[in-house]
Coordinates of C-alpha atoms in Angstrom, one line a residue:
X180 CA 37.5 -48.5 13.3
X181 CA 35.8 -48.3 10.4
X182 CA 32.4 -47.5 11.7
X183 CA 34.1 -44.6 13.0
X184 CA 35.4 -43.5 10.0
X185 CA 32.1 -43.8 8.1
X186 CA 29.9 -41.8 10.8
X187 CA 33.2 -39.1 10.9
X188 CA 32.4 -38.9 7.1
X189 CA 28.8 -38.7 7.5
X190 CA 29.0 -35.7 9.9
X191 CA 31.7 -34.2 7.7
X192 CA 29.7 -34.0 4.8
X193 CA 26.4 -33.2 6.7
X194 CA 28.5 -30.0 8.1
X195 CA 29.5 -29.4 4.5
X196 CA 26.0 -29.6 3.2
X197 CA 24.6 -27.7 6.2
X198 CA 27.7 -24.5 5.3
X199 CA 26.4 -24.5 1.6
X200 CA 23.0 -24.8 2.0
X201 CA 23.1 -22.2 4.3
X202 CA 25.2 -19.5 3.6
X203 CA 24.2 -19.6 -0.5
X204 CA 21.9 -17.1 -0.3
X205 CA 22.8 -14.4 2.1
X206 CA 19.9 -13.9 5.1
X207 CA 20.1 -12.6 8.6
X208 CA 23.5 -13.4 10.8
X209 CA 21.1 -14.4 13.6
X210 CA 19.1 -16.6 10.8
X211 CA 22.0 -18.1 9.5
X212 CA 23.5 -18.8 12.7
X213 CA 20.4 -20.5 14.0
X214 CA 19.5 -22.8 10.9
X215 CA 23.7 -24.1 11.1
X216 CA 23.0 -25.1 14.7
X217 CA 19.8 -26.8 13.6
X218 CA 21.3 -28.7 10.6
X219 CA 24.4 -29.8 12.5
X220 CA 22.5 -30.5 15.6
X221 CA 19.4 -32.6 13.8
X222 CA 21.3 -34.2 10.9
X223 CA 19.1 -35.7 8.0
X224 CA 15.6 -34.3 9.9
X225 CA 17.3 -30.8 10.0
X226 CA 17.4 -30.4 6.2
X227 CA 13.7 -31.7 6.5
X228 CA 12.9 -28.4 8.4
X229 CA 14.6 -26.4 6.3
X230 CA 12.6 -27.5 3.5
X231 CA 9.2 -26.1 5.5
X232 CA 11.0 -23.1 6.8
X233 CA 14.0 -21.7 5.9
X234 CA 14.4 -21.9 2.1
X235 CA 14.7 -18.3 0.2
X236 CA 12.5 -18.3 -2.2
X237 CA 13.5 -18.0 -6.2
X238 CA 15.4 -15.3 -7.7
X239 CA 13.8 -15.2 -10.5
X240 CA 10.8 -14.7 -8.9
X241 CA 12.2 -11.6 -6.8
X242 CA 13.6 -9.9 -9.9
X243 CA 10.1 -10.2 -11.3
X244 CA 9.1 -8.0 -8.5
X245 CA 11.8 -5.3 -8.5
X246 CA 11.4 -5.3 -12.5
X247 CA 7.8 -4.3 -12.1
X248 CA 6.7 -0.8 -13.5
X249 CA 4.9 0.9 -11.3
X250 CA 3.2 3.7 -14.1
X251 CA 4.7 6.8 -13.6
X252 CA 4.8 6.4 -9.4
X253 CA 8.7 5.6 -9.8
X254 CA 9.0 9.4 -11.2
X255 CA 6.9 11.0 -8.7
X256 CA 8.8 9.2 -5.6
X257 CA 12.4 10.4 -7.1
X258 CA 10.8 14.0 -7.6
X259 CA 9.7 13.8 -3.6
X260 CA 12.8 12.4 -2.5
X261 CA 14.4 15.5 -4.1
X262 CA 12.0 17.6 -2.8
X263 CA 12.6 16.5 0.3
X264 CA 17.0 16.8 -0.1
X265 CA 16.4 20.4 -0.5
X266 CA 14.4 20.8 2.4
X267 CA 10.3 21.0 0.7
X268 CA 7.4 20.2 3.0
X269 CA 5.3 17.2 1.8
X270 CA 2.8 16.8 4.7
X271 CA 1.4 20.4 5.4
X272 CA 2.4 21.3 8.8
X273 CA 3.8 18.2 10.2
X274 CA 6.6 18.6 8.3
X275 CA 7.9 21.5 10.8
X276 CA 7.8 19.0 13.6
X277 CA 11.0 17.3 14.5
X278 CA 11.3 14.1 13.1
X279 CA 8.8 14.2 10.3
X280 CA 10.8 15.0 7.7
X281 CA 13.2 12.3 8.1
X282 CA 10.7 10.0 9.0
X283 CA 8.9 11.1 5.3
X284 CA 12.3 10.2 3.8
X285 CA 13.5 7.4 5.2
X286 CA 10.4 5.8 3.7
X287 CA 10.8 7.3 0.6
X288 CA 14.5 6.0 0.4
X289 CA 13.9 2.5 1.6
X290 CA 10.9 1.6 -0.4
X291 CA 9.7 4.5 -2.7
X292 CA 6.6 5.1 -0.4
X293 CA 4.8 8.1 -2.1
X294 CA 3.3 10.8 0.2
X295 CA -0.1 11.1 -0.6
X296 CA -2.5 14.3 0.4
X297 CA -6.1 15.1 0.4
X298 CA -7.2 11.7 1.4
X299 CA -10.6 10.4 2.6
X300 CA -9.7 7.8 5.4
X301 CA -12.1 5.3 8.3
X302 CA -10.9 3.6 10.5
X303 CA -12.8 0.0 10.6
X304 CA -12.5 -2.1 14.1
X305 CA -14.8 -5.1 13.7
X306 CA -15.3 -7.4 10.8
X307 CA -19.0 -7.0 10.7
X308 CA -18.1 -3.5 9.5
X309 CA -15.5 -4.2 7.3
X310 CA -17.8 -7.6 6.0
X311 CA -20.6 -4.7 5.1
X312 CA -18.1 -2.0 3.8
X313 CA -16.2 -4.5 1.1
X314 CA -19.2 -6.3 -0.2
X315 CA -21.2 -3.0 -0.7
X316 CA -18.3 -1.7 -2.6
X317 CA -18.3 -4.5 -4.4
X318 CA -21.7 -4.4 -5.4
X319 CA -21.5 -1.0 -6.6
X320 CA -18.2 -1.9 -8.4
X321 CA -18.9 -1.1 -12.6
X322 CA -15.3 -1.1 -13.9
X323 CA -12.9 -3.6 -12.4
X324 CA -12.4 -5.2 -8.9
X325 CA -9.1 -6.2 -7.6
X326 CA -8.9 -8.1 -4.3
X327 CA -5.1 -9.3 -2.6
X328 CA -5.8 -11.4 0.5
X329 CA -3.9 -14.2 2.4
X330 CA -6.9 -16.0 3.7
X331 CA -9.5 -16.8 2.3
X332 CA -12.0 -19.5 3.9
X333 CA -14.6 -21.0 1.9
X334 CA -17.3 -20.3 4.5
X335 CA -20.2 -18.9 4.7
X336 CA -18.9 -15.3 4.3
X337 CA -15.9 -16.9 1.7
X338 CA -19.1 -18.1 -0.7
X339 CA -21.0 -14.9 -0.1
X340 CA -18.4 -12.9 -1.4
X341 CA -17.6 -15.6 -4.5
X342 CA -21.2 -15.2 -5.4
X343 CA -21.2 -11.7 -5.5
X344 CA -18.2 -11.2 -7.6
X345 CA -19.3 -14.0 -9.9
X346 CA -22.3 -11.9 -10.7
X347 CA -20.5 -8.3 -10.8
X348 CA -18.1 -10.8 -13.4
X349 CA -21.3 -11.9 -15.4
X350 CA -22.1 -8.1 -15.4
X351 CA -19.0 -6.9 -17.2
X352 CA -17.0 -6.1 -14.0
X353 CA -13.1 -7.3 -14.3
X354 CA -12.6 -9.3 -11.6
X355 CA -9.0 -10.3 -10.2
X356 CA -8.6 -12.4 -7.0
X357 CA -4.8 -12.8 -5.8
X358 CA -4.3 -14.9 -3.0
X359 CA -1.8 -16.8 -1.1
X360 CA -1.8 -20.7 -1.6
X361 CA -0.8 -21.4 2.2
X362 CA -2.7 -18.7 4.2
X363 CA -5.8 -20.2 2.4
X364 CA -5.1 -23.6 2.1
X365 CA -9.0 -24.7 2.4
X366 CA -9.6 -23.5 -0.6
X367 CA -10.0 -26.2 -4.1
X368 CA -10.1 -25.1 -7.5
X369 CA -13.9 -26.2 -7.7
X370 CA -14.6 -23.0 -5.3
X371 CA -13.5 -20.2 -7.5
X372 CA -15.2 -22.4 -10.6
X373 CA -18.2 -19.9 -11.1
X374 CA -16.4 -16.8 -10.9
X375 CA -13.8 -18.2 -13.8
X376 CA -16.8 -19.7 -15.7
X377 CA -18.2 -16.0 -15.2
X378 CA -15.2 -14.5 -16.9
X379 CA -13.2 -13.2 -13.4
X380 CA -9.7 -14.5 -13.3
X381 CA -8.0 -16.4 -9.9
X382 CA -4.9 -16.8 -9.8
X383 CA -2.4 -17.8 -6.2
X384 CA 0.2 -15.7 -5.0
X385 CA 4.0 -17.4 -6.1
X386 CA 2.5 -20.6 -5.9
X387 CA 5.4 -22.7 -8.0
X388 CA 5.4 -25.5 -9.5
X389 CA 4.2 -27.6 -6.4
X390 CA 0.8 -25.2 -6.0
X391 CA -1.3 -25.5 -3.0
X392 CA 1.4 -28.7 -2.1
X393 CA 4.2 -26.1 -1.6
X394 CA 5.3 -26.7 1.7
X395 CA 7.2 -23.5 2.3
X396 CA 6.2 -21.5 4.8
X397 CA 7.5 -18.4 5.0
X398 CA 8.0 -16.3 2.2
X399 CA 3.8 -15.7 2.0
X400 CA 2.1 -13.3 0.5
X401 CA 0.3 -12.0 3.8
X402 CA -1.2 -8.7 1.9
X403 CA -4.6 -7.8 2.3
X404 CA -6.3 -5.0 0.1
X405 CA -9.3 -4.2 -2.2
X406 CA -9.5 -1.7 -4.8
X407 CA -12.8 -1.2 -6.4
X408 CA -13.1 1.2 -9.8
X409 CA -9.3 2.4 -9.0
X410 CA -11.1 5.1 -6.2
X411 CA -12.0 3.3 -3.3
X412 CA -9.5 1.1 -1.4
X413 CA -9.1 -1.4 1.8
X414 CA -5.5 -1.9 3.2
X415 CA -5.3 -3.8 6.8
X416 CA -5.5 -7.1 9.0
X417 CA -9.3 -8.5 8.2
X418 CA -9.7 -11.7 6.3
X419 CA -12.1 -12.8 4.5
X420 CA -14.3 -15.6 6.4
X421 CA -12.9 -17.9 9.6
X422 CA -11.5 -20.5 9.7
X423 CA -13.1 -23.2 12.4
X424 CA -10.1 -24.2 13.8
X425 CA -8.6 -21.2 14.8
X426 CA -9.4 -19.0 17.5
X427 CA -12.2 -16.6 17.0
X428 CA -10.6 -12.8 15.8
X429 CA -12.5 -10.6 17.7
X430 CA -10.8 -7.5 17.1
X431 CA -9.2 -6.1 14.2
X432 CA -8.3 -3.0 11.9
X433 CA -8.3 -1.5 8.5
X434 CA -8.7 1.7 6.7
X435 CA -10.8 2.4 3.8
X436 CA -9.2 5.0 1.6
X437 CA -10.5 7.7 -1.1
X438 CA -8.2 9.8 -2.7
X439 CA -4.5 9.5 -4.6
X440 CA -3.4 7.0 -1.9
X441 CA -5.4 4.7 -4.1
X442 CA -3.5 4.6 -7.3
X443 CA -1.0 3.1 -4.8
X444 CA -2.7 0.2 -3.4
X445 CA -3.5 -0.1 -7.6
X446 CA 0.0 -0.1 -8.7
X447 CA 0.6 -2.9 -5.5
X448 CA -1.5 -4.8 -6.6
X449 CA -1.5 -4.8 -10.4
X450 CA 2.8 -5.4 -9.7
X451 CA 2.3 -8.2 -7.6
X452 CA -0.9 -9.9 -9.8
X453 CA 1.8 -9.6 -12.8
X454 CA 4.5 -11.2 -10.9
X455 CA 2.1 -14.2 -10.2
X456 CA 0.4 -14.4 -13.3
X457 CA 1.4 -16.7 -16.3
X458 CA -1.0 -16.3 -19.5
X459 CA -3.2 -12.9 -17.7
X460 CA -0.9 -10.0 -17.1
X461 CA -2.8 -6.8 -17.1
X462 CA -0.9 -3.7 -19.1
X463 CA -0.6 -1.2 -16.8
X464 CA -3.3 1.7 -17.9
X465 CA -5.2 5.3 -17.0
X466 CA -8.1 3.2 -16.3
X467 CA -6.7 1.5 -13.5
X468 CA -5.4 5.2 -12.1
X469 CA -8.8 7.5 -12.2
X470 CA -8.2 11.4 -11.1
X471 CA -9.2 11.3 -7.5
X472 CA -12.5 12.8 -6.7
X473 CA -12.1 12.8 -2.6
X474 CA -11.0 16.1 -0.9
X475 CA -10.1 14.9 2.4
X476 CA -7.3 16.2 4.9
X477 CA -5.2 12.6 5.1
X478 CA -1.8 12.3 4.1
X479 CA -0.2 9.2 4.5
X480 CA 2.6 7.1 2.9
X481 CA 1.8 3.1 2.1
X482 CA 4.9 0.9 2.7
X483 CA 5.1 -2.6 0.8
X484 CA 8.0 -4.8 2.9
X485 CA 9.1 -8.5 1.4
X486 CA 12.4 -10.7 1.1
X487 CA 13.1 -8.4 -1.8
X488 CA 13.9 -5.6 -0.6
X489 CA 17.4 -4.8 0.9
X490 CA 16.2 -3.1 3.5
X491 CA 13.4 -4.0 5.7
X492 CA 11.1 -0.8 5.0
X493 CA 8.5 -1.6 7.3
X494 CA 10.5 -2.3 10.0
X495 CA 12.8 0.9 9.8
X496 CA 9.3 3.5 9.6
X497 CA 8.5 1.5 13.0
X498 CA 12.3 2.3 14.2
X499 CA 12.3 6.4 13.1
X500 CA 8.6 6.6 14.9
X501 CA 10.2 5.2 18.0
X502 CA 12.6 7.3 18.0
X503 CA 10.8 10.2 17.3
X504 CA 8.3 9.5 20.4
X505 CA 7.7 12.9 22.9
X506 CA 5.2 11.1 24.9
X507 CA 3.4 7.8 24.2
X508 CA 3.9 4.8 22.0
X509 CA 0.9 2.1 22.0
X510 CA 1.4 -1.2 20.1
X511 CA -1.5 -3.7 19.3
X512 CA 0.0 -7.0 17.7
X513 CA -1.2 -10.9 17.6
X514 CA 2.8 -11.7 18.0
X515 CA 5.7 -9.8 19.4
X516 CA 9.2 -11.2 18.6
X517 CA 10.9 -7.8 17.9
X518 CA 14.6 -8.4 16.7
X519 CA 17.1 -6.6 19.2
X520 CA 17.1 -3.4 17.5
X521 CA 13.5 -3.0 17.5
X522 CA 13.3 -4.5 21.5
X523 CA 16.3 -1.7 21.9
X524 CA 14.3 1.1 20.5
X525 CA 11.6 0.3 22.6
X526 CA 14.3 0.1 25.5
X527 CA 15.6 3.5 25.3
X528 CA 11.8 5.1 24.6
X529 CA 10.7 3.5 28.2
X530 CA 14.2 4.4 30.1
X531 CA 13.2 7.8 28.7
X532 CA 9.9 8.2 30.5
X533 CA 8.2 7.4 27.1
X534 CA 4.6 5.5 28.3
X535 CA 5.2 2.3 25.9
X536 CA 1.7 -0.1 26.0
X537 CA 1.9 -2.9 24.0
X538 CA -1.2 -5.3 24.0
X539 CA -1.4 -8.8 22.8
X540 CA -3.9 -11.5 22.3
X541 CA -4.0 -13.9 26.0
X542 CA -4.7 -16.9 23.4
X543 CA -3.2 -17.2 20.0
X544 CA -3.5 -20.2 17.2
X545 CA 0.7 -20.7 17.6
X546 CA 1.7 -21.7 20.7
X547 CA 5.2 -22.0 19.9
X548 CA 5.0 -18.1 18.9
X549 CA 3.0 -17.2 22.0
X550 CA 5.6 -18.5 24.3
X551 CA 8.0 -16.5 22.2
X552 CA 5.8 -13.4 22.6
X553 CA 5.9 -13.7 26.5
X554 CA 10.0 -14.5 26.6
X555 CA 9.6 -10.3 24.8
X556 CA 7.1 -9.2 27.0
X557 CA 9.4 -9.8 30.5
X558 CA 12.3 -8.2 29.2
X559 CA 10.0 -5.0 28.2
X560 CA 7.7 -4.8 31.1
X561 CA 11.3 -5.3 33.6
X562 CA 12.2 -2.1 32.8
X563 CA 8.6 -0.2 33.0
X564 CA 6.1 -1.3 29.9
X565 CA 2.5 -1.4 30.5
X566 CA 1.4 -4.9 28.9
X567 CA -1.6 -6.1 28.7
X568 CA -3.3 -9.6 27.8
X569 CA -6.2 -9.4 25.9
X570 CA -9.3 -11.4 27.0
X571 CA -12.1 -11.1 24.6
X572 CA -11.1 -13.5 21.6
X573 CA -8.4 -13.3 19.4
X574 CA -6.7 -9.5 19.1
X575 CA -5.5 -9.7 15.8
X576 CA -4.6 -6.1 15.3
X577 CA -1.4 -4.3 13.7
X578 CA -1.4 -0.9 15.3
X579 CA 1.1 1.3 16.5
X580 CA -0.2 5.2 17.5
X581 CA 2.6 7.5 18.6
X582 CA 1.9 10.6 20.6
X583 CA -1.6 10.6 19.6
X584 CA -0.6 12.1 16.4
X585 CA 0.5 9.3 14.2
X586 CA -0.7 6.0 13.3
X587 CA 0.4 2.9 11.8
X588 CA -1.6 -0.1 10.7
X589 CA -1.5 -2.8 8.1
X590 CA -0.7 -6.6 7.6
X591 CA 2.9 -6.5 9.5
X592 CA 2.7 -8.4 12.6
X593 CA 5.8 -7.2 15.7
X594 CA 8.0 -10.0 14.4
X595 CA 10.6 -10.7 12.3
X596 CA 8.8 -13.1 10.1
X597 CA 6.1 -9.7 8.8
X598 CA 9.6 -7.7 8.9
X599 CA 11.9 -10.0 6.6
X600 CA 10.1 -13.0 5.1
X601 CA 6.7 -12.3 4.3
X602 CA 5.2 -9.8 1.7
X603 CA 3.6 -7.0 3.9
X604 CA 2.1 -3.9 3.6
X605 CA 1.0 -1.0 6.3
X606 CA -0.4 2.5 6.1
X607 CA 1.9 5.4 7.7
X608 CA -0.8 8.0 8.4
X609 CA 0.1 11.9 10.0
X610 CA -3.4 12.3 10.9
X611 CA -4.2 13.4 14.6
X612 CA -7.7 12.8 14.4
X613 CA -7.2 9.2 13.2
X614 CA -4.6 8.3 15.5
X615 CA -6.6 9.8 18.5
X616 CA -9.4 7.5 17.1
X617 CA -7.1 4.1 17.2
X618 CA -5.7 5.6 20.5
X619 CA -9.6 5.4 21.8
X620 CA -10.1 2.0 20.5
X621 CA -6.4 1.0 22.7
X622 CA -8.0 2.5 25.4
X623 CA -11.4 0.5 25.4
X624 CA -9.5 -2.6 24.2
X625 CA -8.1 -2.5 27.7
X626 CA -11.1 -3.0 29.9
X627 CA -11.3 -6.4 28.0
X628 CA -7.8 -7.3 28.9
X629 CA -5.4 -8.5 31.2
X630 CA -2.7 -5.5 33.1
X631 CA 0.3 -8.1 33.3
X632 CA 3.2 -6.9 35.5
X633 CA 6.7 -7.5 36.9
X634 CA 5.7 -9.2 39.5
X635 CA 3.6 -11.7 37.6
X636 CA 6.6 -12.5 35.0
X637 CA 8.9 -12.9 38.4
X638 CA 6.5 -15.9 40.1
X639 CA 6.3 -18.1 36.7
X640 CA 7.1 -21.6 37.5
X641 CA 10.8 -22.9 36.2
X642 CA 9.5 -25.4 33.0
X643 CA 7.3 -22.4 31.6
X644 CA 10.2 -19.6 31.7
X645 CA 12.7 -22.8 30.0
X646 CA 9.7 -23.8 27.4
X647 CA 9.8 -19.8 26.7
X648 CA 13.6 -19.5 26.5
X649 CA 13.5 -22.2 24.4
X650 CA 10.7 -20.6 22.1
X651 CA 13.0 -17.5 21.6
X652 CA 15.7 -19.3 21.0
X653 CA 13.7 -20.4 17.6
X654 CA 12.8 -16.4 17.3
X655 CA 15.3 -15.8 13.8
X656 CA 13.7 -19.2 12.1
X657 CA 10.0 -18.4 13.1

């Protein structure tokens, strides 16, 4: 009898400690549903996975991010968002096309996403040309350099660009690396020696007091962008170097950016370097935030998403471009596991007659994820999505082009992992002729991949659709 008693009192208090550990910090109800079932399920070795996964990460740390100044960006937002309330257009004449305007504002609202004009932008699809396009900025950098990445490998290309930023450092560049202690875990102190001996500073993203030992997962810095001289900037998917144990990334995208668009990549990065920083905070300044000198036709708005922000930004510019769909709307992702109002929105577009392509890489690094992906994939192409597998490496884009008239692309994978728990960031660009150019690349992308149908997702054997029903079942703790 008393055996019983003891193991009643041990799953008593393991279902008390699972209620408070849980529902302490509030979080998704499909989240906090799933971690309970976990904990209660898998006592002891539960709260062992929530220590790798599903811990929130510090308050104090999140306050530090919503405290940040960002210059005098905070005015211009609130003088657009006003603008916008009385009924100004922003974005030339896209703004007298339906949907625009509230698609303008509901960014604004959600994460204070500035509409910038008169930008310079490329479109960059392989990482030789991105390789070429950062390290010749680089090289002609003569004020500062500011990089933010979440991998960086200390191959051959990870030394190469060490070097070179070592001797920009030695030559009176500032040099600032921000990087995320998980995402590039290969990395020892004794790498970034010579750049710090140089005078360039190194710092990891949120690391704690654990370091490169934290074992959290999510809650990663997974942003990726360069500014050089405060008038060039990089904002997309390419890391820097590979990794020899992952699958080769064959195709990816990013923008390189001239105009006022940049003083926002600058104020990202300068609010998230100051967040992370202990004894090297940089004072905001007017040397950071040059005039612009590029004349282009661009307008765009970049969108920063992370766990703290009450709403999910990113995720709500994908929802309002849905939405405002007329004819096409193309996704490119390594992972798709959409939460049900994103898999509803793309629901509705395809019951409309709206031709929804979504592409994903055939193999991927996470299984687990991959399985997840496919679980997705037969509920979308069921009720008439094109999907396709691509075959030619490792797809690592984040691209969504709707209509042929506007493009998204930036660090946010489809899932809800990019859309809740990471630090993100993606480019909202109401530019035909680059959206037409991505829409090309979707296009040619597709003669290296696999057309997978209805009738493929309706002959998988029994144990592969369970091991994929299992996968989503894991979908709101990914």
């Amino acid at each position: 009898m008393w055996i019983g008693l003891v193991l009643g009192g041990i799953v008593a208090l393991n279902a008390g400690l699972a209620m408070v550990t849980v529902l302490r910090q509030p979080r998704d109800i499909s989240a906090t549903w799933g971690w309970l079932l976990v904990l209660l399920l898998i006592p002891v070795a539960g709260f062992g996975l929530y220590w790798l996964f599903g811990r929130k990460i510090a308050s104090s740390k999140l306050n530090a991010l919503l405290n940040q100044q960002r210059l005098g960006i905070d005015r211009a937002v609130a003088a657009q968002q006003e603008a916008v309330a009385l009924g100004a257009g922003l974005i030339g004449r896209a703004t007298a096309e339906a949907g625009v305007p509230e698609l303008v504002r509901t960014l604004l609202q959600a994460d204070g996403a500035l509409v910038t004009t008169l930008n310079q932008a490329t479109l960059i699809t392989t990482r030789p040309a991105f390789n070429d396009r950062l390290f010749t900025a680089v090289r002609a950098a003569r004020q500062h350099v500011h990089i933010e990445a979440y991998t960086i490998e200390p191959d051959a290309t990870g030394q190469a660009l060490r070097d070179l930023l070592t001797q920009r450092a030695a030559a009176g560049v500032l040099v600032r690396i921000l990087y995320d202690p998980f995402g590039s875990h290969r990395l020892t102190q004794a790498f970034w020696q010579p750049l710090r001996d140089a005078g360039g500073q190194v710092t990891p993203f949120i690391a704690g007091r654990l370091a490169r030992a934290n074992p959290r997962i999510n809650f990663r810095n997974h942003r990726k962008l360069a500014v050089i001289d405060g008038s060039l900037g990089f904002l997309g998917g390419f890391d820097i170097g590979s990794s020899p144990k992952r699958v080769a990334i064959t195709r990816d995208t990013a923008l390189a950016l001239r105009g006022s668009a940049v003083a926002v990549l600058q104020a990202r990065f300068l609010m998230d370097w100051n967040t992370a920083a202990k004894a090297q905070r940089v004072a905001m300044a007017d040397t950071y935030f040059p005039k612009p000198r590029a004349n282009g036709q661009v307008t765009l708005q970049i969108v920063s998403g992370g766990p703290e922000q009450p709403l999910e930004a990113i995720k709500l510019g994908y929802l309002r471009l849905i939405a405002m769909a007329k004819h096409s709307v193309w996704l490119q992702s390594p992972y798709f596991v959409p939460d049900e109002s994103l898999l509803d929105a793309l629901t509705i577009a395809i019951n409309a007659g709206i031709d929804v392509r979504i592409m994903v890489p055939r193999v991927t690094a996470q299984p687990l994820m991959a399985k997840a992906t496919r679980f997705y994939l037969d509920r979308l192409v069921r009720v008439g999505a094109q999907v396709y597998f691509y075959q030619a490496g490792f797809l690592h884009n984040k691209v969504m082009v709707v209509d042929g008239r506007y493009l998204v692309t930036g660090t946010a994978n489809l899932d809800i992992r990019s859309f809740s728990l990471n630090f993100e960031i993606a480019a909202f660009v109401y530019s035909t002729d680059l959206a037409k150019a991505a829409a090309a690349q979707f296009t040619k992308d597709c003669a290296a991949s696999l057309r997978y149908t209805h009738a493929m997702a309706k002959v998988k054997p029994r144990r592969t659709r369970l091991a994929e029903e299992l996968s989503r079942l894991l979908a709101p703790i990914l």
